[in-house]
CSV table of C-alpha atoms in Angstrom, one decimal:
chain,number,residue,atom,x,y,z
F,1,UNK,CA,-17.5,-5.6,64.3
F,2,UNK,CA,-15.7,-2.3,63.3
F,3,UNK,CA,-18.2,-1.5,60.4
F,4,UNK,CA,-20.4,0.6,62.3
F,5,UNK,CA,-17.8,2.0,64.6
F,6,UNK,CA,-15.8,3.0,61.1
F,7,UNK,CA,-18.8,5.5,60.0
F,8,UNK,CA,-19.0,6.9,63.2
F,9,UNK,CA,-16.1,7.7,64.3
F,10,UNK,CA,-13.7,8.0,60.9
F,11,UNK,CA,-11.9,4.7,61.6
F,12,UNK,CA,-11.5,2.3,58.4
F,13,UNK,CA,-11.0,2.3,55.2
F,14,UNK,CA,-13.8,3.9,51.9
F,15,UNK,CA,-14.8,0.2,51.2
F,16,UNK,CA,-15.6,-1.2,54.8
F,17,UNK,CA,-17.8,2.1,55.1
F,18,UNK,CA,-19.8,1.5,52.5
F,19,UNK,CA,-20.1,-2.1,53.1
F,20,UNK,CA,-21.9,-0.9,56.1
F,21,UNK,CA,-24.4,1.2,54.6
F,22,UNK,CA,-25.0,-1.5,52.3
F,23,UNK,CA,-25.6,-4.2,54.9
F,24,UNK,CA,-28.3,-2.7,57.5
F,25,UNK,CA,-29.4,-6.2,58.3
F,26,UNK,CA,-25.5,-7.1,59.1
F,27,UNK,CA,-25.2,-5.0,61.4
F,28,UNK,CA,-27.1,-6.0,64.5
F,29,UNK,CA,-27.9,-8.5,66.5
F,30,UNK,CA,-27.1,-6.7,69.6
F,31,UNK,CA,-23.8,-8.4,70.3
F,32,UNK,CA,-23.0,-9.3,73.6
F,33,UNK,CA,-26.4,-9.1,75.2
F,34,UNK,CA,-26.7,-10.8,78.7
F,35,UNK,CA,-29.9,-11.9,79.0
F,36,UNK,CA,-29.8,-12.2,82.9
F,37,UNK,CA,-28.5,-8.5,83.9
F,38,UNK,CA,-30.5,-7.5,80.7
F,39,UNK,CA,-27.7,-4.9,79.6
F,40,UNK,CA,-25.1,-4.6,77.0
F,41,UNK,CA,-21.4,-5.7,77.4
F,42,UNK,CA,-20.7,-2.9,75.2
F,43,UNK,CA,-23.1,-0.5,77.8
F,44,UNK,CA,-21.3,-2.1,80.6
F,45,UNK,CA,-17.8,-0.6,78.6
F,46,UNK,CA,-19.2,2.3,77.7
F,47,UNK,CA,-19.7,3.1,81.7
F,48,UNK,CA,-16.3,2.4,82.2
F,49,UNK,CA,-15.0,4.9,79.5
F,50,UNK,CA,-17.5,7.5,81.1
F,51,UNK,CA,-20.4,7.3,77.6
F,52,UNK,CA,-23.4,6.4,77.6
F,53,UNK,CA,-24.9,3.7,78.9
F,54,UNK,CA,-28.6,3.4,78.2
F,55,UNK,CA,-29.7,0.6,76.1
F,56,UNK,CA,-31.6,2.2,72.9
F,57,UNK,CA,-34.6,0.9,71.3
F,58,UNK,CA,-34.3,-1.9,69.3
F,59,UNK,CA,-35.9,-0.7,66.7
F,60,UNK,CA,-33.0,1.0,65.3
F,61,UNK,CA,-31.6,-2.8,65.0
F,62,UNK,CA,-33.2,-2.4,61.9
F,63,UNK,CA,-31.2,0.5,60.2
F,64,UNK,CA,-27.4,1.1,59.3
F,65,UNK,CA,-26.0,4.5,58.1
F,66,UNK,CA,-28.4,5.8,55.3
F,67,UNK,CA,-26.4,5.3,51.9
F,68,UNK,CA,-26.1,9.1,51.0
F,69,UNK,CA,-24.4,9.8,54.4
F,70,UNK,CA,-21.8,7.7,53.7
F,71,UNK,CA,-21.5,8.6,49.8
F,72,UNK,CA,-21.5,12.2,51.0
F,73,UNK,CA,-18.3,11.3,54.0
F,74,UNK,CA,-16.3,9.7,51.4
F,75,UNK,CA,-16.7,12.9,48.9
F,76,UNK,CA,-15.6,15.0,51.6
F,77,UNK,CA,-12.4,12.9,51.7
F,78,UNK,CA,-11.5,13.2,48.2
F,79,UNK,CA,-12.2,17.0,48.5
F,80,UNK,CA,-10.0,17.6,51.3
F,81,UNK,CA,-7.3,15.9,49.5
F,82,UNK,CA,-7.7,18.6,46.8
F,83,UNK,CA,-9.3,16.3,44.1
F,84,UNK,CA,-12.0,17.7,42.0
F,85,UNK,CA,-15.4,15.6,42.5
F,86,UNK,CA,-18.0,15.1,40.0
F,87,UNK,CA,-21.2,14.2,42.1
F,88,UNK,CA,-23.8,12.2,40.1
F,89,UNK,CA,-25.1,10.2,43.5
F,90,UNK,CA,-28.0,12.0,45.0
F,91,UNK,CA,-30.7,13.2,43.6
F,92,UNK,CA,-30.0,16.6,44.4
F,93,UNK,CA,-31.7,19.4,41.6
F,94,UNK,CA,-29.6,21.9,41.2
F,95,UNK,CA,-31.7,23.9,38.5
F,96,UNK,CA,-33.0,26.8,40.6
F,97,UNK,CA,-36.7,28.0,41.2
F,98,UNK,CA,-38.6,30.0,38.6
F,99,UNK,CA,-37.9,33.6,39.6
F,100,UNK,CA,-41.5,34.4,39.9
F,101,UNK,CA,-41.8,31.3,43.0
F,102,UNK,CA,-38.4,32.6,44.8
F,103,UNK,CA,-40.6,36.1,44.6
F,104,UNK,CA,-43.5,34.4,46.3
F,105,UNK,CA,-40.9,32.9,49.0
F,106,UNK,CA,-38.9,36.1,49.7
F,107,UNK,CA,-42.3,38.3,49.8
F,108,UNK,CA,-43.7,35.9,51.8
F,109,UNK,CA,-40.5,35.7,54.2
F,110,UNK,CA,-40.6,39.4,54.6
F,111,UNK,CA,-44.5,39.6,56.7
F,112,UNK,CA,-43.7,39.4,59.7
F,113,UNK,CA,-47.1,37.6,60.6
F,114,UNK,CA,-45.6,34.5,58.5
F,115,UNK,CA,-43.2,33.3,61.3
F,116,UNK,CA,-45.9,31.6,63.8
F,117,UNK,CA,-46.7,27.7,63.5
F,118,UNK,CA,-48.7,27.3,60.1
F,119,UNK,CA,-50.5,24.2,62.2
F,120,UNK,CA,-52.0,22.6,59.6
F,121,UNK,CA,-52.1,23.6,55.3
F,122,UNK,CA,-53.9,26.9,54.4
F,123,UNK,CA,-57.1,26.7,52.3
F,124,UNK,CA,-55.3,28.3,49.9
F,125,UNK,CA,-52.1,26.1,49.6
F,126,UNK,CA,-55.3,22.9,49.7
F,127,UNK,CA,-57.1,25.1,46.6
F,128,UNK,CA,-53.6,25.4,44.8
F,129,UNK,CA,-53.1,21.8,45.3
F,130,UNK,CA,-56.5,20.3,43.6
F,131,UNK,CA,-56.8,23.1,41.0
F,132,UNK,CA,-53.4,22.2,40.1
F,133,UNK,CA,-54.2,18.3,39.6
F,134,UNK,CA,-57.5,19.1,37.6
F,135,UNK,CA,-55.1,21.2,35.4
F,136,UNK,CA,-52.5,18.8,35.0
F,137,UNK,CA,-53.7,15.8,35.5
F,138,UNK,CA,-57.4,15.8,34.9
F,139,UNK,CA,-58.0,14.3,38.4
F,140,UNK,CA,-60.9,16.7,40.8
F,141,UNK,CA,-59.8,16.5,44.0
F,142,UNK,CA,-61.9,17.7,47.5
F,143,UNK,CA,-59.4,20.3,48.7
F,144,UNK,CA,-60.4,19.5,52.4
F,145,UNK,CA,-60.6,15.8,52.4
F,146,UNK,CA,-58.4,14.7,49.7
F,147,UNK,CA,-55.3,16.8,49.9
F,148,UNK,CA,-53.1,17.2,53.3
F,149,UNK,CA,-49.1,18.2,52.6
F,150,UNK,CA,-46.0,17.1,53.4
F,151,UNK,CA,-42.5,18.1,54.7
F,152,UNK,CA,-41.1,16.5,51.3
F,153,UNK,CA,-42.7,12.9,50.1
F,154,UNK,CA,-39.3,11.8,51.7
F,155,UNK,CA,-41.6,12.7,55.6
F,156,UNK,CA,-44.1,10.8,53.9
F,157,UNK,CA,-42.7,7.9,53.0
F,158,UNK,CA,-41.5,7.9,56.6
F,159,UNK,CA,-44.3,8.0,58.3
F,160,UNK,CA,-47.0,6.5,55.8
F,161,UNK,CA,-47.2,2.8,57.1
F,162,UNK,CA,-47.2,4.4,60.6
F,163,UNK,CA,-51.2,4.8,59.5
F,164,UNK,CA,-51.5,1.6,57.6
F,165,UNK,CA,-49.6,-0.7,59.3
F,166,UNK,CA,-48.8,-2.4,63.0
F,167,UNK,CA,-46.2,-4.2,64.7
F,168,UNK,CA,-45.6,-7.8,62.5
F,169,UNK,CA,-47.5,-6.7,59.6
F,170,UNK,CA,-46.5,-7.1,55.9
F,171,UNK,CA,-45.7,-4.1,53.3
F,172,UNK,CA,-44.8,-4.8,49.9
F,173,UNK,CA,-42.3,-2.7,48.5
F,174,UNK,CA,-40.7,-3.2,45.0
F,175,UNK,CA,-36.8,-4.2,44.5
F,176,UNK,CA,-35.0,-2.5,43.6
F,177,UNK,CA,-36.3,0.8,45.3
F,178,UNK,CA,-35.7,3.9,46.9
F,179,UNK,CA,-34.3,3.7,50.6
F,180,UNK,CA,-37.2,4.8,52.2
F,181,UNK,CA,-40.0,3.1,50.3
F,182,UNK,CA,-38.6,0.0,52.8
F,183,UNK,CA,-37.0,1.9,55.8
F,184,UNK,CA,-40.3,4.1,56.3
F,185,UNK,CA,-42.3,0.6,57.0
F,186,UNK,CA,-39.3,-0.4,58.9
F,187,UNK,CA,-39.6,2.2,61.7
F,188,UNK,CA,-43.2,0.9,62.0
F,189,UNK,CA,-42.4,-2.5,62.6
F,190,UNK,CA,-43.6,-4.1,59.5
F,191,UNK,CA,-42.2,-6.9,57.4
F,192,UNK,CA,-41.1,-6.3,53.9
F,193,UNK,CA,-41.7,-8.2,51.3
F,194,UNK,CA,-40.2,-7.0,47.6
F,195,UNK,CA,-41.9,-7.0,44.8
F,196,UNK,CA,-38.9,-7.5,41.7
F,197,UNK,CA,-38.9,-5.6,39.4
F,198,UNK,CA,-36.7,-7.5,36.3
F,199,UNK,CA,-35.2,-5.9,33.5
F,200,UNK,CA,-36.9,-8.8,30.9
F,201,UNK,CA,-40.3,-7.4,32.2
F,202,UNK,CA,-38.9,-4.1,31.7
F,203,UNK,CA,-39.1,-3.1,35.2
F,204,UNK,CA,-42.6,-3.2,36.0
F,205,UNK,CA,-43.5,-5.4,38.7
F,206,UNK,CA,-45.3,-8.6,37.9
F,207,UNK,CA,-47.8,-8.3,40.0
F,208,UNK,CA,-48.7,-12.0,39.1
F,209,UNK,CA,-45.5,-13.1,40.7
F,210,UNK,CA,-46.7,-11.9,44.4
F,211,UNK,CA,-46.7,-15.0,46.8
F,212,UNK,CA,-50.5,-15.6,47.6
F,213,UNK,CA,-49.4,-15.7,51.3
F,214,UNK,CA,-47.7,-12.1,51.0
F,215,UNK,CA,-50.6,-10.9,49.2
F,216,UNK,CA,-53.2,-12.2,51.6
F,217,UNK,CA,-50.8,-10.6,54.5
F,218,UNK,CA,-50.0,-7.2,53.2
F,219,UNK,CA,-51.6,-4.3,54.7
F,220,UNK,CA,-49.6,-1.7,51.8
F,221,UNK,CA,-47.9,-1.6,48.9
F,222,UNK,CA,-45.5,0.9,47.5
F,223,UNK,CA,-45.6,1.6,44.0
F,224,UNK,CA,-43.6,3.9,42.1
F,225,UNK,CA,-43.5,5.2,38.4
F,226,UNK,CA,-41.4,6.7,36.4
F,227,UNK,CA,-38.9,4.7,38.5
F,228,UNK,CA,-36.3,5.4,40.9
F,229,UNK,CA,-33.6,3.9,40.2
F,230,UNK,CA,-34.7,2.1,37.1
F,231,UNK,CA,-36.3,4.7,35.5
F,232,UNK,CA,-39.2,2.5,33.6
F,233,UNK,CA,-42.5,4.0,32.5
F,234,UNK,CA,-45.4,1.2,33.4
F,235,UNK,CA,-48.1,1.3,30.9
F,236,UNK,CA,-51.8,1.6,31.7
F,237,UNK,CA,-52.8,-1.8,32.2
F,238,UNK,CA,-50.4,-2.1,34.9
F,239,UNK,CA,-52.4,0.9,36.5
F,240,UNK,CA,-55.8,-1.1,36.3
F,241,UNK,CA,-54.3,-4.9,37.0
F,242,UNK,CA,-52.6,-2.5,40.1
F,243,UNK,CA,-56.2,-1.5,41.1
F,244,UNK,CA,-57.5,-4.6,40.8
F,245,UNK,CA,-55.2,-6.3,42.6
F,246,UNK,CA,-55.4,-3.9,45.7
F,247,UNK,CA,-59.2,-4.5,45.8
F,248,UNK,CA,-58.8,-8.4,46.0
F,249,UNK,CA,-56.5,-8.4,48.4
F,250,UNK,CA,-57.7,-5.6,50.5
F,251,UNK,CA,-54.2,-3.0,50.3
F,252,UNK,CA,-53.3,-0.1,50.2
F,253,UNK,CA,-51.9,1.5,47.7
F,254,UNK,CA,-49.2,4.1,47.9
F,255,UNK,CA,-47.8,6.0,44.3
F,256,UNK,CA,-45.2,7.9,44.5
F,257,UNK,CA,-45.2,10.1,41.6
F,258,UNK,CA,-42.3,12.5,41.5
F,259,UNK,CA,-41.1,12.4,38.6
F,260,UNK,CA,-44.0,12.7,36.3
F,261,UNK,CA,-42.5,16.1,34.8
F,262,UNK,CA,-39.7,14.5,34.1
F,263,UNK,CA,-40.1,12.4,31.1
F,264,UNK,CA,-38.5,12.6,27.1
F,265,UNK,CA,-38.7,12.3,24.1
F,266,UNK,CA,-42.1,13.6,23.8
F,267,UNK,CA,-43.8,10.8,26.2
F,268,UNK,CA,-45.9,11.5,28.7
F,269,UNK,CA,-46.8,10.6,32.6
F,270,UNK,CA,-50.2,11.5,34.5
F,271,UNK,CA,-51.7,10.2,37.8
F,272,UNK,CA,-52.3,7.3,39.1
F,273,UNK,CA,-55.8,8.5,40.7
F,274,UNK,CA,-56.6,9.0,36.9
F,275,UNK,CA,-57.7,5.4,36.7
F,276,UNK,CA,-61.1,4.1,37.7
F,277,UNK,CA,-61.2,2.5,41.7
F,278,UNK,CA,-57.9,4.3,42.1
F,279,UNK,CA,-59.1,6.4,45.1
F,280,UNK,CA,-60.7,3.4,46.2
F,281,UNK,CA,-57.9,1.7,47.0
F,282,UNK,CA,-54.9,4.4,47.7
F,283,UNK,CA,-53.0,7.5,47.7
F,284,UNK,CA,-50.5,9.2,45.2
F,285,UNK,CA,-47.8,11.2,46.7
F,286,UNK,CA,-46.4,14.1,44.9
F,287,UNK,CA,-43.3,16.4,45.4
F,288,UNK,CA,-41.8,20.0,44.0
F,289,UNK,CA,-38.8,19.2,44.4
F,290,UNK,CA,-37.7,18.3,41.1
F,291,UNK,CA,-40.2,20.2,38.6
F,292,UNK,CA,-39.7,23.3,40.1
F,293,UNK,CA,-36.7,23.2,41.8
F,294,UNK,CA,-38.0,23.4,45.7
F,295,UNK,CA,-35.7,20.4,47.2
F,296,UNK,CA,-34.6,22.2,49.7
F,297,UNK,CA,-37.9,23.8,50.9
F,298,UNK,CA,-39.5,20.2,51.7
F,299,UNK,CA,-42.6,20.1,49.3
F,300,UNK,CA,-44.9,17.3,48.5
F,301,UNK,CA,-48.4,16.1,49.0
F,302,UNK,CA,-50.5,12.8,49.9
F,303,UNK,CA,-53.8,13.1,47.4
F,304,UNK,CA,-56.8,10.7,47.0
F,305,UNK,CA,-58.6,8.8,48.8
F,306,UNK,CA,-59.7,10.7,52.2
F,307,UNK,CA,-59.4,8.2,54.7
F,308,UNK,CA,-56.0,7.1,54.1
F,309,UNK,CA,-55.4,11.3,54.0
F,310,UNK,CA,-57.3,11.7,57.2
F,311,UNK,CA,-55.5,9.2,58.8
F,312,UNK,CA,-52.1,10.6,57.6
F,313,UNK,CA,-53.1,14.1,59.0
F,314,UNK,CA,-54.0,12.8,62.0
F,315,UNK,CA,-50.9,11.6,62.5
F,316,UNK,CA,-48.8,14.4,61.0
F,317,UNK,CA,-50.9,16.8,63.6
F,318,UNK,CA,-49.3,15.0,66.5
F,319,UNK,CA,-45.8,15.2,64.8
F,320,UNK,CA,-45.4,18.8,63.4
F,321,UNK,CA,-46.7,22.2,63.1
F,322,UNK,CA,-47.0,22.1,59.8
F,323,UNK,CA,-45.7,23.9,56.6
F,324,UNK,CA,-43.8,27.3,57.2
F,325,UNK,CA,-46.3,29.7,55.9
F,326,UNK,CA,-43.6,31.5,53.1
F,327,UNK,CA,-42.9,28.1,51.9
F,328,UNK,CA,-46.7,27.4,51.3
F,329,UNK,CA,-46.9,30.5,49.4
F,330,UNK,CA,-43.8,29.4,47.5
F,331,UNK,CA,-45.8,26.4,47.0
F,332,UNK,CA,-48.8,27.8,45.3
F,333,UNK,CA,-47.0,30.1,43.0
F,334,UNK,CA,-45.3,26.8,41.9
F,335,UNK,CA,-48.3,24.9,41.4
F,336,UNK,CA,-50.9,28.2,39.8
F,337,UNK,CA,-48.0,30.1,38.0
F,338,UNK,CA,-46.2,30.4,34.8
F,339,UNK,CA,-45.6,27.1,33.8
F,340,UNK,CA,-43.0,27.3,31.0
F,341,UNK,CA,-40.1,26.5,34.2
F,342,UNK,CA,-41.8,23.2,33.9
F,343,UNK,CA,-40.5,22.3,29.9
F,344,UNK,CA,-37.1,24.3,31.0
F,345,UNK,CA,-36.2,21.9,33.7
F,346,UNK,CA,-37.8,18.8,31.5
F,347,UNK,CA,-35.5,19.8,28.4
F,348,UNK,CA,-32.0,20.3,30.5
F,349,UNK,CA,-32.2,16.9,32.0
F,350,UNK,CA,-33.0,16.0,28.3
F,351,UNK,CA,-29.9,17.1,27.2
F,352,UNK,CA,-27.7,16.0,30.4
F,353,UNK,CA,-29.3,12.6,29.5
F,354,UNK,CA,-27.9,12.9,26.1
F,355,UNK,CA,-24.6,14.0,27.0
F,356,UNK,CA,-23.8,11.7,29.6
F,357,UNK,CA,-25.3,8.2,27.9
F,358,UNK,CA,-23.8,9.5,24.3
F,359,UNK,CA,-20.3,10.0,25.8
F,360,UNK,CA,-20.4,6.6,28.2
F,361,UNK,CA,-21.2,4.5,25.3
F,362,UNK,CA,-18.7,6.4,23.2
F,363,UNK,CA,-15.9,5.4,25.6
F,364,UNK,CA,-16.9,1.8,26.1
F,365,UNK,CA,-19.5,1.6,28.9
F,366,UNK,CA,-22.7,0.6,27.0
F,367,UNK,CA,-25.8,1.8,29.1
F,368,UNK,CA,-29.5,2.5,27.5
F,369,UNK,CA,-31.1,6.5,27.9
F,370,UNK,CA,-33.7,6.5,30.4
F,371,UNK,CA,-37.1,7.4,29.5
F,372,UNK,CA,-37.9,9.7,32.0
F,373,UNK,CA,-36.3,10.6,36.0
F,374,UNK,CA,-33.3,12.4,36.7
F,375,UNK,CA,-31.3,9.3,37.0
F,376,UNK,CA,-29.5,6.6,34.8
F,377,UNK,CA,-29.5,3.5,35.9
F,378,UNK,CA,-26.4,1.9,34.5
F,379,UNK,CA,-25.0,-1.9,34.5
F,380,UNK,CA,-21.7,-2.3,35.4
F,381,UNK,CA,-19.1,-1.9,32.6
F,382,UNK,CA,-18.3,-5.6,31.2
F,383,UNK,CA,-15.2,-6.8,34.2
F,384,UNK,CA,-16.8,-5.8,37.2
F,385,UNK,CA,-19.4,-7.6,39.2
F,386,UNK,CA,-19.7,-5.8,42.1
F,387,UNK,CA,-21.5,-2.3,42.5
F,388,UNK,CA,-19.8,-1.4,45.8
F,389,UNK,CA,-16.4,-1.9,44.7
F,390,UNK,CA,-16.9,-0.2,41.2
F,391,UNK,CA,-18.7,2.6,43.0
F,392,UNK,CA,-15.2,3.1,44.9
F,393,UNK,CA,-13.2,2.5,42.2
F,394,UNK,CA,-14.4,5.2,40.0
F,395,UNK,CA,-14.3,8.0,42.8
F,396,UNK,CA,-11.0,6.9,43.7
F,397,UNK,CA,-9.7,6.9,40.4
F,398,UNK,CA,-12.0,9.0,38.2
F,399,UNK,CA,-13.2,11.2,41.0
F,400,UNK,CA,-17.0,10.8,39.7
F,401,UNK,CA,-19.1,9.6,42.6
F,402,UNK,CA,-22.2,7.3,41.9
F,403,UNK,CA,-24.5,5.6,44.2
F,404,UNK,CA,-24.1,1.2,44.1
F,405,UNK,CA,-27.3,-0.1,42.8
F,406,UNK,CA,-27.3,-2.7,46.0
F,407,UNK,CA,-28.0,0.2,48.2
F,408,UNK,CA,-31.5,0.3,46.4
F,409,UNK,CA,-32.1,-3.4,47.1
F,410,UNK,CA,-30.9,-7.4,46.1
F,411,UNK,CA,-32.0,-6.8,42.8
F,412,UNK,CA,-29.6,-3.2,42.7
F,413,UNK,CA,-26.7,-5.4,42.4
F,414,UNK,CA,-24.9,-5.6,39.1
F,415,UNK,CA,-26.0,-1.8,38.9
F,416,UNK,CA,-25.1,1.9,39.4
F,417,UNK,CA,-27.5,4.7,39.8
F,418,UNK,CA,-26.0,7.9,38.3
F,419,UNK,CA,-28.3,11.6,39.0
F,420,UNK,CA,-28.5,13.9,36.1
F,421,UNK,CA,-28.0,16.6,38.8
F,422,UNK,CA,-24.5,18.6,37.4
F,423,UNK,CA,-24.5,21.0,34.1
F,424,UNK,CA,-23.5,20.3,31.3
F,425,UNK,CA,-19.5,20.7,31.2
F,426,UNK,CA,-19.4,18.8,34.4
F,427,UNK,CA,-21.1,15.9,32.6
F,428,UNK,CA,-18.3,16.3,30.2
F,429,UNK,CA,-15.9,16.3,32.9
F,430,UNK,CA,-17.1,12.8,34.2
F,431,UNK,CA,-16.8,11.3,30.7
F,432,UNK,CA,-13.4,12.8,30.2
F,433,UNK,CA,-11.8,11.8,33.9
F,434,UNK,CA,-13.6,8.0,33.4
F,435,UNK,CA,-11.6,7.2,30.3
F,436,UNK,CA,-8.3,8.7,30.9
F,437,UNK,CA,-8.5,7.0,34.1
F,438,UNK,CA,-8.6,3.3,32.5
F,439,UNK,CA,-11.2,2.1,34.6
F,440,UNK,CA,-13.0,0.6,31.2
F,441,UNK,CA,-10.0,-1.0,29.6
């Protein structure tokens, strides 16, 4: 198998790389194992050629090249070849903190007493934290018990069903879904098992639909709205059926909520620990990375119920030393300050939304606004069928880079994810380069 060899080391063509990415599970069995000598062919090789020999742990069986890795080599490419490159794949923000947070940071940076290990979150950042969900969510929170944070909700989606799940156990995780929402339960060993979410139900998982068995077996469940990729809204009786559900079965609930800021057209998002029993039954993760701009200083939170947040501190206290301290204070300026940066970032993904699905559908790719995110989550234009290949296509010949809607799951296929993360006249740029290009006709 090149595939893997082909990310690596540079070897292969666009296509077979991202046909890697896109196929963890393909990757390995561990070819060539001998069973008697209990080594690797290839280890046996690789001694021969002077590398490394060890046999690693099979864990990693599990994972391929993370998606955005291999979206980010093949933009590289195209760069070095002097084409211009419209990036609409990750999720990246690149709306810039409130002035009055980067203040916070860069006072912050300059105390000299800020640069030991922070060990575990401030009272103050924990204060911050609950005030900040009374306010905005109308959800009281016990700063000590109920609040621990984390280096992004990307660590703790990691590391999440490290605390609620062993070796053999089941997670349910929806389809399609952000990367991690699977590979974080992965690393612990469990079994997935996806929850669809269909476009005829409007993208809200049927909870209904859940195979007794899987239910009866699952230990967590990942839940996450507004929706990455699809970028649905569920209603409140999904909330409560949710709740419900969890209790019956006896699982955890994890929301991750990231993107309640980030919804149009006048609606509105709040927490999932709003609902009755919710802190019963789970957690809701939270992040700064998009509302205020903070993706790089690895932001987020695990709120509700405290024994799930005990546990997840636990664990986070044998794994790092916690949040640097000028981040923290970033953090709380974010969460107690000014909040008009909120409704700024809110309306300029408005109006990126606007521009981008007014001037697709204007040049023949019909694809619905989304209702809240950052992200559009697009069917392929009428002749294609497969996301990989259209996802090459249009970089190669449009130079507008998008993320295949298969890398978020089996029920990604047919799609494309596109991130509302370039201004305006770059948007522009992307409509412009995909019709003279002819990729539509």
């Amino acid at each position: 198998m090149r595939g893997i060899y082909s990310i690596l080391y540079g070897r292969g063509d666009t296509r077979a790389r991202l046909a890697v990415a896109l196929m963890a599970d393909s990757i390995m069995p561990r070819c060539g194992h001998d069973q008697k000598k209990g080594k690797t062919r290839a280890g046996q090789a690789g001694r021969e050629k002077g590398l490394l020999s060890v046999e690693f742990a099979k864990r990693m069986d599990r994972f391929g090249v993370g998606i955005f890795s291999v979206l980010l080599d093949m933009k590289k490419k195209q760069l070095a070849q002097g084409r211009h490159v419209v990036d609409l794949s990750v999720g990246t923000p690149n709306i810039p903190p409130a002035p009055h947070i980067i203040d916070a940071l860069c006072e912050a940076a300059r105390d000299e007493h800020n640069y030991v290990y922070a060990i575990s979150d401030t009272e103050a950042l924990s204060d911050a934290v609950a005030a900040w969900y009374a306010r905005r969510y109308g959800v009281t929170l016990d700063p000590r018990s109920e609040v621990v944070s984390l280096l992004g909700s990307q660590e703790g989606l990691a590391h999440i069903a490290l605390v609620a799940a062993d070796e053999g156990d089941v997670v349910l995780v929806p389809d399609p879904c952000y990367p991690v929402f699977g590979g974080g339960p992965l690393i612990a060993g469990a079994k997935l098992c996806y929850m669809p979410q269909r476009r005829e139900n409007g993208y809200i998982i049927d909870l209904a639909a859940i195979p007794e068995e899987a239910a009866r077996a699952a230990k967590l469940m990942v839940v996450s709205y507004p929706n990455n990729p699809t970028t649905a809204i569920a209603p409140d009786s999904f909330y409560r059926d949710l709740i419900a559900f969890a209790k019956k079965y006896d699982i955890i609930v994890l929301h991750d909520n990231a993107y309640s800021e980030l919804v149009f057209d006048g609606e509105t998002c709040g927490s999932f620990l709003r609902f009755e029993g919710a802190r019963d039954v789970g957690v809701e993760f939270n992040s700064l990375s998009k509302t205020y701009g903070l993706a790089g200083a690895r932001i987020g939170f695990c709120v509700g119920n405290r024994e799930v947040v005990a546990k997840l501190a636990a664990l986070k206290s044998n794994m790092d030393y916690g949040m640097f301290l000028p981040v923290q204070k970033a953090a709380i300026a974010a969460v107690t300050g000014d909040q008009s940066c909120v409704e700024t970032t809110r309306r300029a993904y408005q109006d990126r939304r606007d521009i981008l699905c007014g001037g697709l559908n204007a040049i023949g790719w019909p694809i619905d606004k989304p209702r809240a995110t950052m992200f559009v989550w697009a069917k392929l234009p009428p002749r294609f069928t497969n996301a990989q290949q259209f996802a090459v296509e249009l970089l190669e010949r449009a130079g507008v880079l998008v993320t295949p809607g298969s890398a978020f799951g089996p029920s990604g296929e047919g799609h494309v994810r596109l991130a509302l993360v370039q201004d305006e006249a770059e948007m522009r740029y992307a409509i412009d380069a995909t019709d003279a290009c002819g990729i539509l006709k």
